Coordinates of C-alpha atoms in Angstrom, one line a residue:
M1 CA 0.0 0.0 0.0
N2 CA 1.1 3.6 -0.5
G3 CA 2.3 4.9 2.8
K4 CA 0.7 8.4 1.9
T5 CA -2.8 6.9 1.5
K6 CA -5.2 8.1 4.2
S7 CA -5.5 6.0 7.3
K8 CA -8.2 3.4 8.0
K9 CA -10.3 6.2 9.7
S10 CA -10.8 8.0 6.4
R11 CA -14.1 7.8 4.5
I12 CA -14.2 5.2 1.7
G13 CA -15.2 7.8 -0.8
D14 CA -12.2 10.0 0.0
I15 CA -9.9 7.0 -0.4
L16 CA -11.4 6.2 -3.8
V17 CA -10.8 9.8 -4.9
E18 CA -7.3 9.8 -3.6
L19 CA -6.5 6.6 -5.4
G20 CA -7.7 8.1 -8.6
Y21 CA -10.5 5.6 -9.1
L22 CA -13.3 8.3 -8.7
S23 CA -13.7 12.0 -9.4
Q24 CA -15.0 14.4 -6.8
D25 CA -18.1 15.1 -8.9
Q26 CA -18.9 11.3 -9.1
L27 CA -18.4 10.9 -5.4
Q28 CA -20.9 13.7 -4.6
K29 CA -23.5 12.3 -7.0
A30 CA -23.0 8.8 -5.5
L31 CA -23.3 10.1 -2.0
Q32 CA -26.7 11.8 -2.9
E33 CA -27.9 8.5 -4.4
S34 CA -26.8 6.5 -1.3
K35 CA -28.6 8.9 1.0
R36 CA -31.7 8.8 -1.2
T37 CA -31.9 5.0 -1.4
G38 CA -30.2 3.9 1.8
V39 CA -27.8 1.7 -0.2
M40 CA -24.2 1.6 0.8
L41 CA -21.9 3.9 -1.1
G42 CA -19.7 1.1 -2.4
E43 CA -22.7 -0.7 -3.8
V44 CA -24.0 2.5 -5.5
L45 CA -20.6 3.1 -7.1
T46 CA -20.3 -0.5 -8.5
R47 CA -24.0 -0.5 -9.7
L48 CA -23.3 2.8 -11.6
G49 CA -20.2 1.2 -13.1
W50 CA -17.9 4.0 -11.9
I51 CA -15.6 1.7 -10.0
T52 CA -14.9 -2.1 -10.2
E53 CA -15.3 -4.4 -7.2
E54 CA -11.5 -4.9 -7.2
Q55 CA -11.1 -1.1 -6.8
L56 CA -13.7 -1.0 -4.0
N57 CA -11.9 -3.9 -2.2
T58 CA -8.6 -2.1 -2.5
A59 CA -10.1 1.0 -0.8
L60 CA -11.8 -1.2 1.8
G61 CA -8.4 -2.8 2.5
I62 CA -6.8 0.5 3.1
Q63 CA -9.6 1.7 5.3
S64 CA -9.9 -1.5 7.4
G65 CA -6.3 -2.6 7.5
A66 CA -7.1 -6.0 5.9
Q67 CA -5.1 -7.4 3.1
L68 CA -6.5 -8.1 -0.4
L69 CA -6.7 -11.8 -1.2
D70 CA -5.4 -12.9 -4.7
T71 CA -8.1 -15.4 -5.4
K72 CA -6.3 -16.6 -8.5
R73 CA -3.4 -17.9 -6.4
V74 CA -4.9 -18.7 -3.0
S75 CA -4.8 -22.4 -2.0
V76 CA -7.6 -23.4 0.3
D77 CA -6.6 -25.8 3.0
S78 CA -9.3 -28.5 3.5
G79 CA -7.9 -29.2 7.0
V80 CA -8.5 -25.6 8.1
L81 CA -12.1 -25.8 6.9
K82 CA -12.8 -28.4 9.5
M83 CA -12.2 -25.7 12.2
V84 CA -15.2 -23.7 11.1
P85 CA -18.7 -25.1 10.6
H86 CA -20.3 -24.7 7.2
E87 CA -23.3 -22.8 8.6
F88 CA -21.1 -20.3 10.4
A89 CA -19.1 -19.6 7.2
R90 CA -22.2 -19.2 5.1
E91 CA -24.0 -17.0 7.7
H92 CA -21.0 -14.6 8.0
E93 CA -19.8 -14.8 4.4
L94 CA -16.3 -15.8 5.3
L95 CA -13.9 -18.6 4.2
P96 CA -11.0 -19.8 6.4
F97 CA -8.3 -20.8 3.9
G98 CA -5.0 -21.3 5.8
L99 CA -2.8 -21.0 8.8
Q100 CA 0.1 -18.5 9.1
E101 CA 2.2 -19.1 12.2
N102 CA -0.8 -20.5 14.1
S103 CA -3.0 -17.6 13.1
L104 CA -6.1 -18.3 11.0
Q105 CA -6.2 -16.7 7.5
V106 CA -9.8 -15.7 6.6
A107 CA -11.4 -14.2 3.5
L108 CA -14.3 -11.8 4.2
S109 CA -16.5 -9.8 2.0
N110 CA -17.0 -7.3 4.8
P111 CA -13.7 -6.5 6.6
F112 CA -15.5 -4.3 9.2
D113 CA -17.6 -7.2 10.6
V114 CA -15.8 -7.3 13.9
V115 CA -18.6 -9.4 15.4
A116 CA -17.9 -12.2 13.0
R117 CA -14.2 -12.0 13.6
D118 CA -14.6 -12.1 17.3
K119 CA -16.9 -15.1 17.1
L120 CA -14.5 -16.8 14.8
K121 CA -11.6 -16.1 17.2
S122 CA -13.6 -17.6 20.1
L123 CA -14.7 -20.6 18.0
T124 CA -11.2 -21.5 16.8
G125 CA -9.0 -20.2 19.6
K126 CA -6.8 -18.6 16.9
K127 CA -5.8 -15.0 16.1
I128 CA -7.6 -13.9 12.9
I129 CA -5.8 -12.5 9.9
P130 CA -8.5 -10.9 7.7
Y131 CA -8.3 -10.7 3.9
I132 CA -10.8 -9.0 1.6
A133 CA -12.3 -11.0 -1.3
P134 CA -15.3 -10.6 -3.6
R135 CA -18.6 -11.8 -2.1
E136 CA -19.3 -13.9 -5.2
W137 CA -16.0 -15.7 -4.8
I138 CA -16.5 -16.3 -1.1
T139 CA -20.0 -17.7 -1.5
G140 CA -19.0 -19.9 -4.5
S141 CA -16.0 -21.2 -2.6
I142 CA -18.1 -22.0 0.5
E143 CA -20.4 -24.0 -1.7
Y144 CA -17.5 -25.8 -3.5
Y145 CA -15.2 -26.5 -0.6
Y146 CA -17.8 -27.4 2.1
K147 CA -20.1 -29.4 -0.2
T148 CA -18.4 -30.6 -3.4
A149 CA -14.9 -31.0 -2.1
A150 CA -16.1 -32.5 1.2
H151 CA -17.8 -35.4 -0.5
I152 CA -15.1 -36.3 -3.1
D153 CA -14.2 -39.5 -1.3
E154 CA -17.9 -40.6 -1.1
E155 CA -18.4 -40.0 -4.8
I156 CA -15.3 -41.9 -5.8
E157 CA -16.3 -44.8 -3.5
E158 CA -19.7 -44.8 -5.2
I159 CA -18.2 -45.1 -8.7
V160 CA -16.0 -48.0 -7.5
R161 CA -18.9 -49.7 -5.7
R162 CA -21.0 -49.6 -8.8
D163 CA -18.1 -51.2 -10.8
L164 CA -17.7 -54.0 -8.2
A165 CA -21.4 -54.6 -8.3
G166 CA -21.2 -55.3 -12.0
D167 CA -22.6 -52.0 -13.2
S168 CA -21.3 -51.7 -16.8
D169 CA -21.8 -47.9 -16.8
A170 CA -19.3 -47.5 -14.0
T171 CA -16.3 -47.2 -16.5
A172 CA -18.3 -45.3 -19.1
E173 CA -16.8 -42.1 -20.5
G174 CA -19.0 -39.8 -18.4
N175 CA -18.0 -41.5 -15.2
I176 CA -14.3 -41.6 -16.2
T177 CA -14.5 -37.8 -16.9
R178 CA -16.1 -37.2 -13.5
L179 CA -13.5 -39.5 -11.8
V180 CA -10.6 -37.5 -13.3
D181 CA -12.3 -34.2 -12.1
L182 CA -12.7 -35.6 -8.6
I183 CA -9.1 -36.8 -8.4
I184 CA -7.8 -33.3 -9.4
A185 CA -10.2 -31.6 -7.0
K186 CA -9.0 -33.9 -4.2
G187 CA -5.4 -32.9 -5.0
L188 CA -6.3 -29.2 -4.9
S189 CA -8.2 -29.6 -1.6
L190 CA -5.2 -31.4 0.0
G191 CA -2.7 -28.8 -1.3
A192 CA -0.9 -31.5 -3.3
S193 CA 1.8 -30.5 -5.8
D194 CA 1.6 -33.7 -7.8
I195 CA -0.9 -36.5 -8.5
H196 CA 0.5 -39.9 -9.5
I197 CA -1.6 -42.6 -11.3
D198 CA 0.3 -45.9 -11.1
P199 CA -0.9 -49.2 -12.6
D200 CA -0.4 -52.4 -10.6
E201 CA -1.2 -56.0 -11.4
Q202 CA -4.9 -55.8 -10.3
L203 CA -5.2 -52.2 -9.2
V204 CA -4.6 -48.5 -10.0
R205 CA -2.9 -46.6 -7.2
I206 CA -3.5 -42.9 -6.8
Y207 CA -0.9 -40.9 -4.9
F208 CA -0.8 -37.3 -3.8
R209 CA 2.5 -35.5 -3.0
M210 CA 1.8 -33.3 0.0
D211 CA 4.6 -31.1 1.6
G212 CA 7.1 -33.0 -0.5
V213 CA 6.0 -36.5 0.5
L214 CA 3.9 -39.0 -1.5
H215 CA 0.8 -40.4 0.2
Q216 CA -1.3 -43.2 -1.3
K217 CA -5.0 -42.1 -1.2
Y218 CA -7.1 -44.3 -3.5
L219 CA -7.0 -47.9 -4.8
L220 CA -9.1 -48.4 -8.0
P221 CA -9.9 -51.5 -10.0
K222 CA -7.4 -52.0 -12.9
K223 CA -10.1 -51.7 -15.5
F224 CA -10.3 -47.9 -14.7
H225 CA -6.6 -47.4 -15.8
S226 CA -7.1 -47.2 -19.5
G227 CA -10.0 -44.7 -19.3
L228 CA -8.1 -42.5 -16.8
V229 CA -5.0 -42.4 -19.0
T230 CA -7.1 -41.7 -22.2
R231 CA -9.1 -38.9 -20.5
I232 CA -5.9 -37.2 -19.1
K233 CA -4.2 -37.5 -22.5
V234 CA -7.2 -35.9 -24.3
M235 CA -7.3 -33.0 -21.7
S236 CA -3.6 -32.3 -22.1
G237 CA -3.2 -32.6 -25.9
I238 CA -1.2 -35.8 -25.8
P239 CA -1.6 -38.2 -28.8
L240 CA -3.5 -41.4 -28.0
G241 CA -1.2 -43.5 -30.2
D242 CA 2.0 -44.9 -28.9
A243 CA 1.8 -46.0 -25.3
H244 CA 5.4 -47.3 -25.3
V245 CA 7.2 -44.0 -25.3
P246 CA 7.0 -41.1 -22.8
H247 CA 4.7 -38.1 -23.6
D248 CA 4.4 -34.6 -22.1
G249 CA 1.4 -32.3 -22.2
R250 CA -0.2 -29.3 -20.6
V251 CA -3.8 -28.2 -19.8
Q252 CA -5.4 -25.2 -18.2
Y253 CA -8.0 -26.7 -15.9
D254 CA -11.1 -25.0 -14.6
A255 CA -11.5 -26.0 -11.0
K256 CA -14.7 -24.0 -10.5
V257 CA -13.3 -21.5 -8.0
R258 CA -10.0 -21.0 -9.9
K259 CA -8.1 -21.9 -13.0
I260 CA -4.8 -23.8 -12.8
D261 CA -2.2 -25.0 -15.1
I262 CA -1.4 -28.8 -15.0
R263 CA 1.7 -30.3 -16.5
V264 CA 1.2 -33.9 -17.5
S265 CA 3.8 -36.6 -18.0
T266 CA 3.3 -40.2 -19.1
F267 CA 5.8 -43.0 -18.8
P268 CA 5.6 -46.6 -20.1
S269 CA 5.9 -49.5 -17.7
H270 CA 5.3 -53.2 -18.0
L271 CA 2.0 -52.8 -16.2
G272 CA 0.8 -49.9 -18.3
E273 CA 1.4 -46.1 -18.6
M274 CA 2.2 -44.2 -15.5
V275 CA 0.9 -40.6 -15.3
V276 CA 2.0 -37.7 -13.2
M277 CA 0.0 -34.5 -13.1
R278 CA 1.9 -31.5 -11.6
L279 CA -0.5 -28.9 -10.3
L280 CA 1.2 -25.6 -11.2
I281 CA -0.2 -23.4 -8.4
K282 CA 1.1 -19.9 -8.9
A283 CA 4.0 -19.1 -6.6
E284 CA 3.2 -17.2 -3.4
A285 CA 4.9 -13.9 -3.0
V286 CA 6.4 -14.6 0.4
G287 CA 7.9 -11.1 0.6
S288 CA 10.3 -11.7 3.5
F289 CA 13.4 -13.7 4.2
E290 CA 12.2 -14.4 7.7
R291 CA 9.1 -16.2 6.5
L292 CA 11.4 -18.4 4.3
G293 CA 13.1 -19.5 7.4
M294 CA 16.4 -17.5 7.2
T295 CA 18.2 -16.4 10.3
K296 CA 19.4 -12.9 10.8
K297 CA 23.0 -13.9 9.9
T298 CA 21.8 -15.5 6.7
I299 CA 19.6 -12.5 5.8
D300 CA 22.5 -10.1 6.3
Q301 CA 24.7 -12.3 4.0
V302 CA 22.1 -12.6 1.3
T303 CA 21.2 -8.9 1.5
S304 CA 24.8 -7.8 1.2
A305 CA 25.1 -9.8 -2.0
I306 CA 21.8 -8.9 -3.8
Y307 CA 22.5 -5.1 -3.4
R308 CA 25.8 -5.3 -5.1
P309 CA 25.9 -3.6 -8.6
H310 CA 27.3 -6.7 -10.3
G311 CA 28.1 -10.4 -9.7
L312 CA 26.5 -13.8 -9.8
V313 CA 24.2 -15.0 -7.0
L314 CA 23.1 -18.6 -7.2
I315 CA 20.2 -20.4 -5.5
T316 CA 20.9 -24.2 -5.5
G317 CA 19.1 -27.4 -4.6
P318 CA 17.1 -30.2 -6.1
T319 CA 13.7 -30.0 -7.8
G320 CA 11.1 -29.0 -5.2
S321 CA 13.5 -27.4 -2.8
G322 CA 11.9 -23.9 -2.9
K323 CA 14.4 -22.2 -5.2
T324 CA 11.8 -20.3 -7.2
T325 CA 10.1 -18.9 -4.0
T326 CA 13.5 -17.7 -2.8
V327 CA 14.3 -16.1 -6.1
Y328 CA 11.0 -14.2 -6.1
T329 CA 11.6 -13.1 -2.5
V330 CA 15.0 -11.7 -3.7
L331 CA 13.3 -9.9 -6.6
L332 CA 10.6 -8.4 -4.3
K333 CA 13.4 -7.2 -1.9
I334 CA 15.5 -5.4 -4.5
N335 CA 12.6 -4.2 -6.8
R336 CA 12.5 -0.4 -7.1
S337 CA 11.6 2.0 -9.8
E338 CA 15.1 3.3 -10.5
I339 CA 16.5 0.0 -11.6
N340 CA 15.6 -2.2 -14.6
I341 CA 15.1 -5.8 -13.5
M342 CA 14.5 -8.4 -16.3
A343 CA 13.4 -11.9 -15.5
I344 CA 13.6 -14.9 -17.9
E345 CA 11.5 -17.7 -16.5
D346 CA 10.1 -21.2 -17.3
P347 CA 7.2 -20.5 -16.6
I348 CA 6.3 -17.1 -15.0
E349 CA 4.9 -18.2 -11.7
Y350 CA 4.3 -14.8 -10.0
V351 CA 3.9 -11.5 -11.7
I352 CA 5.9 -8.7 -10.0
P353 CA 4.9 -5.1 -11.0
T354 CA 7.7 -3.2 -12.8
V355 CA 9.8 -6.3 -13.3
R356 CA 10.1 -7.1 -17.0
Q357 CA 9.2 -10.8 -17.1
S358 CA 9.4 -13.2 -20.1
A359 CA 8.8 -16.9 -20.4
V360 CA 11.1 -19.1 -22.5
N361 CA 9.7 -21.0 -25.4
P362 CA 12.2 -23.6 -26.6
K363 CA 10.0 -24.8 -29.4
A364 CA 10.1 -21.4 -30.9
G365 CA 13.9 -21.1 -30.3
F366 CA 13.4 -18.7 -27.3
T367 CA 15.8 -20.6 -24.9
F368 CA 17.4 -19.3 -21.7
A369 CA 20.6 -18.5 -23.6
N370 CA 18.8 -16.7 -26.5
A371 CA 16.6 -14.8 -24.1
L372 CA 19.6 -13.8 -22.0
R373 CA 21.5 -12.6 -25.0
A374 CA 18.5 -10.4 -26.1
A375 CA 17.9 -9.2 -22.5
L376 CA 21.4 -7.8 -22.4
R377 CA 20.5 -5.4 -25.2
Q378 CA 17.6 -4.0 -23.1
D379 CA 19.8 -2.0 -20.7
P380 CA 19.2 -4.1 -17.6
D381 CA 20.6 -3.5 -14.1
V382 CA 19.5 -6.9 -12.8
I383 CA 18.8 -10.1 -14.7
M384 CA 17.1 -13.1 -13.3
V385 CA 17.7 -16.3 -15.2
G386 CA 15.3 -19.1 -14.2
E387 CA 17.9 -21.8 -14.4
V388 CA 21.5 -22.3 -15.6
R389 CA 21.1 -25.6 -17.6
D390 CA 24.0 -25.6 -20.1
K391 CA 27.4 -24.1 -21.0
E392 CA 26.0 -21.4 -23.2
T393 CA 23.6 -20.0 -20.6
A394 CA 26.3 -20.3 -17.9
E395 CA 28.9 -18.4 -20.0
L396 CA 26.4 -15.6 -20.9
A397 CA 25.3 -15.2 -17.2
L398 CA 29.0 -15.0 -16.1
R399 CA 29.8 -12.5 -18.9
A400 CA 26.8 -10.4 -17.8
S401 CA 27.9 -10.4 -14.2
I402 CA 31.4 -9.2 -15.2
T403 CA 30.1 -6.4 -17.4
G404 CA 28.2 -4.5 -14.7
H405 CA 25.0 -6.5 -14.1
L406 CA 23.7 -8.4 -11.1
V407 CA 22.7 -11.8 -12.2
I408 CA 20.4 -14.1 -10.1
S409 CA 19.8 -17.7 -11.1
T410 CA 19.2 -21.2 -9.9
L411 CA 21.3 -24.3 -10.3
H412 CA 20.8 -28.0 -9.5
A413 CA 23.5 -28.7 -6.9
N414 CA 23.2 -30.5 -3.6
E415 CA 25.5 -28.2 -1.5
A416 CA 26.6 -24.6 -1.8
A417 CA 30.2 -25.6 -2.6
G418 CA 28.9 -28.1 -5.1
A419 CA 27.8 -25.2 -7.4
V420 CA 31.5 -24.7 -8.3
P421 CA 32.3 -28.1 -9.8
R422 CA 28.8 -28.2 -11.4
L423 CA 29.6 -25.0 -13.4
L424 CA 33.1 -26.1 -14.2
D425 CA 31.8 -29.4 -15.5
M426 CA 29.7 -27.3 -17.9
G427 CA 32.9 -25.9 -19.4
V428 CA 33.1 -22.4 -18.0
L429 CA 36.6 -21.0 -17.3
P430 CA 37.7 -21.1 -13.7
T431 CA 39.1 -17.6 -13.8
V432 CA 35.8 -16.2 -15.1
L433 CA 33.8 -18.1 -12.5
A434 CA 36.1 -16.9 -9.7
S435 CA 35.8 -13.3 -10.6
S436 CA 32.0 -13.5 -11.0
L437 CA 30.5 -15.7 -8.3
V438 CA 29.5 -13.7 -5.2
L439 CA 27.3 -15.9 -3.1
V440 CA 25.7 -19.4 -3.3
V441 CA 22.5 -20.3 -1.3
A442 CA 21.9 -24.0 -1.0
Q443 CA 18.5 -25.0 0.4
R444 CA 15.9 -27.7 1.2
L445 CA 12.4 -27.6 2.4
V446 CA 11.4 -29.5 5.6
R447 CA 7.9 -30.1 6.9
R448 CA 6.7 -27.9 9.8
L449 CA 5.2 -29.7 12.8
C450 CA 1.4 -29.3 12.9
P451 CA 0.6 -26.6 15.5
D452 CA -2.7 -28.3 16.5
C453 CA -1.3 -31.7 17.5
I454 CA 2.1 -30.7 18.8
E455 CA 3.4 -32.1 22.1
L456 CA 6.7 -31.5 24.0
Y457 CA 9.0 -34.3 25.3
S458 CA 12.4 -34.7 26.8
P459 CA 15.1 -35.6 24.1
S460 CA 16.9 -38.9 24.4
A461 CA 20.7 -39.1 25.0
E462 CA 21.2 -40.0 21.3
E463 CA 19.2 -36.9 20.2
K464 CA 21.2 -34.6 22.5
E465 CA 24.4 -36.0 21.1
V466 CA 23.4 -35.0 17.6
F467 CA 23.2 -31.4 18.7
L468 CA 26.4 -31.6 20.7
S469 CA 28.4 -33.3 17.9
N470 CA 27.4 -30.4 15.6
G471 CA 28.6 -27.7 17.9
L472 CA 25.1 -26.8 19.3
E473 CA 23.8 -26.8 22.9
A474 CA 21.5 -29.7 23.5
P475 CA 17.9 -28.5 24.1
S476 CA 16.0 -29.5 27.2
E477 CA 12.8 -30.3 25.3
L478 CA 11.8 -31.0 21.7
A479 CA 8.5 -31.3 20.0
R480 CA 6.6 -34.0 18.1
T481 CA 3.1 -34.4 16.8
T482 CA 0.4 -37.1 17.0
G483 CA -1.6 -36.3 13.8
C484 CA -5.0 -34.6 13.6
D485 CA -7.7 -33.6 11.1
L486 CA -5.9 -30.3 10.4
C487 CA -2.8 -32.0 9.1
H488 CA -4.7 -35.0 7.6
N489 CA -3.1 -37.1 10.3
T490 CA 0.5 -36.6 8.9
G491 CA 1.7 -34.6 11.9
F492 CA 3.0 -31.9 9.6
K493 CA 1.5 -28.7 8.1
G494 CA 3.4 -26.6 5.6
R495 CA 7.1 -26.3 5.0
I496 CA 10.0 -24.1 5.9
G497 CA 13.5 -23.7 4.4
I498 CA 16.8 -24.8 5.8
F499 CA 19.8 -23.0 4.3
E500 CA 23.6 -23.1 3.7
I501 CA 25.2 -19.8 2.6
M502 CA 28.7 -19.7 1.0
M503 CA 30.2 -16.2 0.6
V504 CA 33.0 -16.3 -2.0
S505 CA 36.1 -14.9 -0.3
K506 CA 39.5 -14.3 -1.8
E507 CA 40.6 -17.7 -0.6
I508 CA 37.7 -19.4 -2.2
E509 CA 38.3 -17.5 -5.5
E510 CA 41.9 -18.9 -5.5
L511 CA 40.5 -22.5 -4.9
I512 CA 38.2 -22.1 -7.8
I513 CA 41.0 -20.9 -10.1
G514 CA 43.0 -23.9 -8.9
N515 CA 40.2 -26.3 -9.7
A516 CA 40.0 -27.5 -6.1
S517 CA 37.6 -30.2 -5.1
R518 CA 34.1 -29.5 -3.7
S519 CA 35.2 -30.9 -0.3
K520 CA 38.2 -28.5 -0.1
I521 CA 36.1 -25.5 -1.0
E522 CA 33.5 -26.5 1.6
E523 CA 36.2 -27.0 4.2
V524 CA 37.5 -23.5 3.7
A525 CA 33.9 -22.0 3.6
V526 CA 33.1 -23.7 7.0
S527 CA 36.4 -22.4 8.5
Q528 CA 35.3 -18.9 7.4
G529 CA 31.9 -19.2 9.2
M530 CA 29.6 -21.1 6.8
E531 CA 27.0 -23.1 8.7
K532 CA 26.1 -26.4 7.1
M533 CA 22.5 -27.0 6.1
F534 CA 22.1 -29.8 8.7
V535 CA 23.1 -27.4 11.5
D536 CA 20.6 -24.8 10.3
G537 CA 18.0 -27.6 10.4
L538 CA 19.0 -28.5 13.9
R539 CA 18.4 -25.0 15.0
K540 CA 14.8 -25.2 13.7
V541 CA 14.4 -28.5 15.5
A542 CA 15.5 -26.7 18.7
Q543 CA 12.9 -24.0 17.9
K544 CA 10.2 -26.7 17.8
L545 CA 9.5 -25.9 14.1
T546 CA 10.3 -29.4 12.8
S547 CA 11.6 -32.8 13.9
L548 CA 15.1 -34.4 13.9
S549 CA 13.8 -37.2 11.6
E550 CA 12.6 -34.7 9.1
I551 CA 16.0 -32.9 9.0
R552 CA 17.7 -36.3 8.5
R553 CA 15.3 -37.1 5.7
V554 CA 16.3 -34.1 3.6
A555 CA 19.7 -32.9 4.7
V556 CA 22.0 -35.9 5.3

C-alpha cells in the first residue's frame, strides 16, 4: 500500500478519490444516491459502473487494514475448513483458507464485521488475519469446498462400488471424466503439488504429493486405468497413439473456483502407462526472508550480495526445494523503480509489478541462452535467469555479471560448494567463475510440525548427542506431533526452508582458479563461518518448528 494513503479512519469515498478511481463530482452524486436510497456507497458506485469491485476492495483494504486476497493464487486448506462449521461460514460470508504461524487466515466480503471476527476467534482459539475477497468468490468457494470437495471420497467410492457390483456404466466415458475431475479436485483440496496414477497387477494406485512426501490415497480396480489415461491425454493434448514412449502435455484446468495449469507426463511401464500431473499453483509472494526460514545472519549475508551492482548470485538445490520462491523473494526485496530488472523464466509463476518478465519457449527457439542474449540489449541492471542448464547459458550469465550486471539464477547442486564443480563441468573458465561468483545459497524444504497436535517431550541421549556433535547446545525439550484432522493425520503442516550460505572470499576464489575439489572448497567455507544446512536444520528442531527425523530425511 502507498504509505501516503489516508488512514483506516478515512471515509471510503475520499480514499477512492485519492487513489484516482473516482472523481470528486462522481463521489458527490453517488453520496446523494446513497442517501436517497439507503444503499451503501460502495454498492452504489459499483452499480453505476464507476468503480470495479476490485477497486472497491482495494479501498476497503486501506480503510480497514485488511489485506487483499489474490483469489487466482490462493490455495484453500481443507484441514483448516474443519475448524469452522459450514453454517457459520455461510452466515457470516467468510472462508477460512490457511494458517500462518498458528493464526487463521480468513477471507471476508466485509472486513468491518468485527462481530464475525470475534466469534471466529472464540470458536477456533486462533488469532484472525483478515483478507478481503469478492462476495461472489466467497459464496462460491463456500459451496464448493464445504459441499463438493467435502464429498469427493464418497463420490469416488460410489463409482468404484458400482463397478464392483457389475454396473457396466461405471467405467463409461462420463464417469471416467467425473473421476478425473474428482481426483484433481482432491489434489487441490489437499494442497498437493503432484498427482501420481500408477498401474499395478490388479489395481490402479492414486498418490498425492503433499509437503514433498507421497501419500497413497485411492486404490481403484485395474479396469479404470485405460480410461483414466485416455481422458488425461485428451485433456492435455497428448496423442492417443504410442503408449510405449513417454509423452508430455499441458492443460489449463477450470477448477470451478479457480483456473490452474497442469503439466502432464506419461511414462511406459510393463504394467501400463504411469501418469504424473503436476499442479502448477502460482507461486506465493512470500515477501520476507524471515518467512522463508532464514536467520538474521543468513539474511545479512544474502542482502549484502543482492544489493551489489554486479556479480552472480546462485540459489541451488534439487527440484522441489523452494528455489523459485527464494528467487521471487529476492526480486521483491530489490525491486524499485530506479533499476531495470529483467526476468527470464520457465514458466512465469508470479507477476511482479515493474519487473520485465518473459517466459522461455524452446520450441520457438526462445531458450534461456537466446533470451539472456537479447535481454542484455535491453539496458538491464539486474537479470534473473530461471535456471542455468547448459554451458551457453552459464557463460552468458557470467559475462553479464562481469560487465556490470547483477545476475540471479538457480542451479541444480546439492551443496553450496557443489555449485562450483557443477559450473566447471559445464565448461566455464575457472578464472571467469572466480571473478563473477559472489554468493551461493543451498536450500531444502522441511515439513513444519502441525501446530494443532504438537506435544513436548524430553530428548533422548542420542538426540542430545546429535546437537552436541554439531557444535550446538542440546535442548532440554523437543516437539513431536500425534496427527489430527488439520494435518490429515500426517503430523506436519506446511514447510520451511533450511539454508547453507557460501560467501565467495579471496581464498575461495583462489581455490576455484586452482580447480579445487568440492570438499576442499566446503572445508574453507566452513572455516570462514559457513554453517552447514544440517546445522541450520537442527536450530529449527530446537525451535520446535520441525523434527530431527525430518531434518535427517532431507539434509543428510
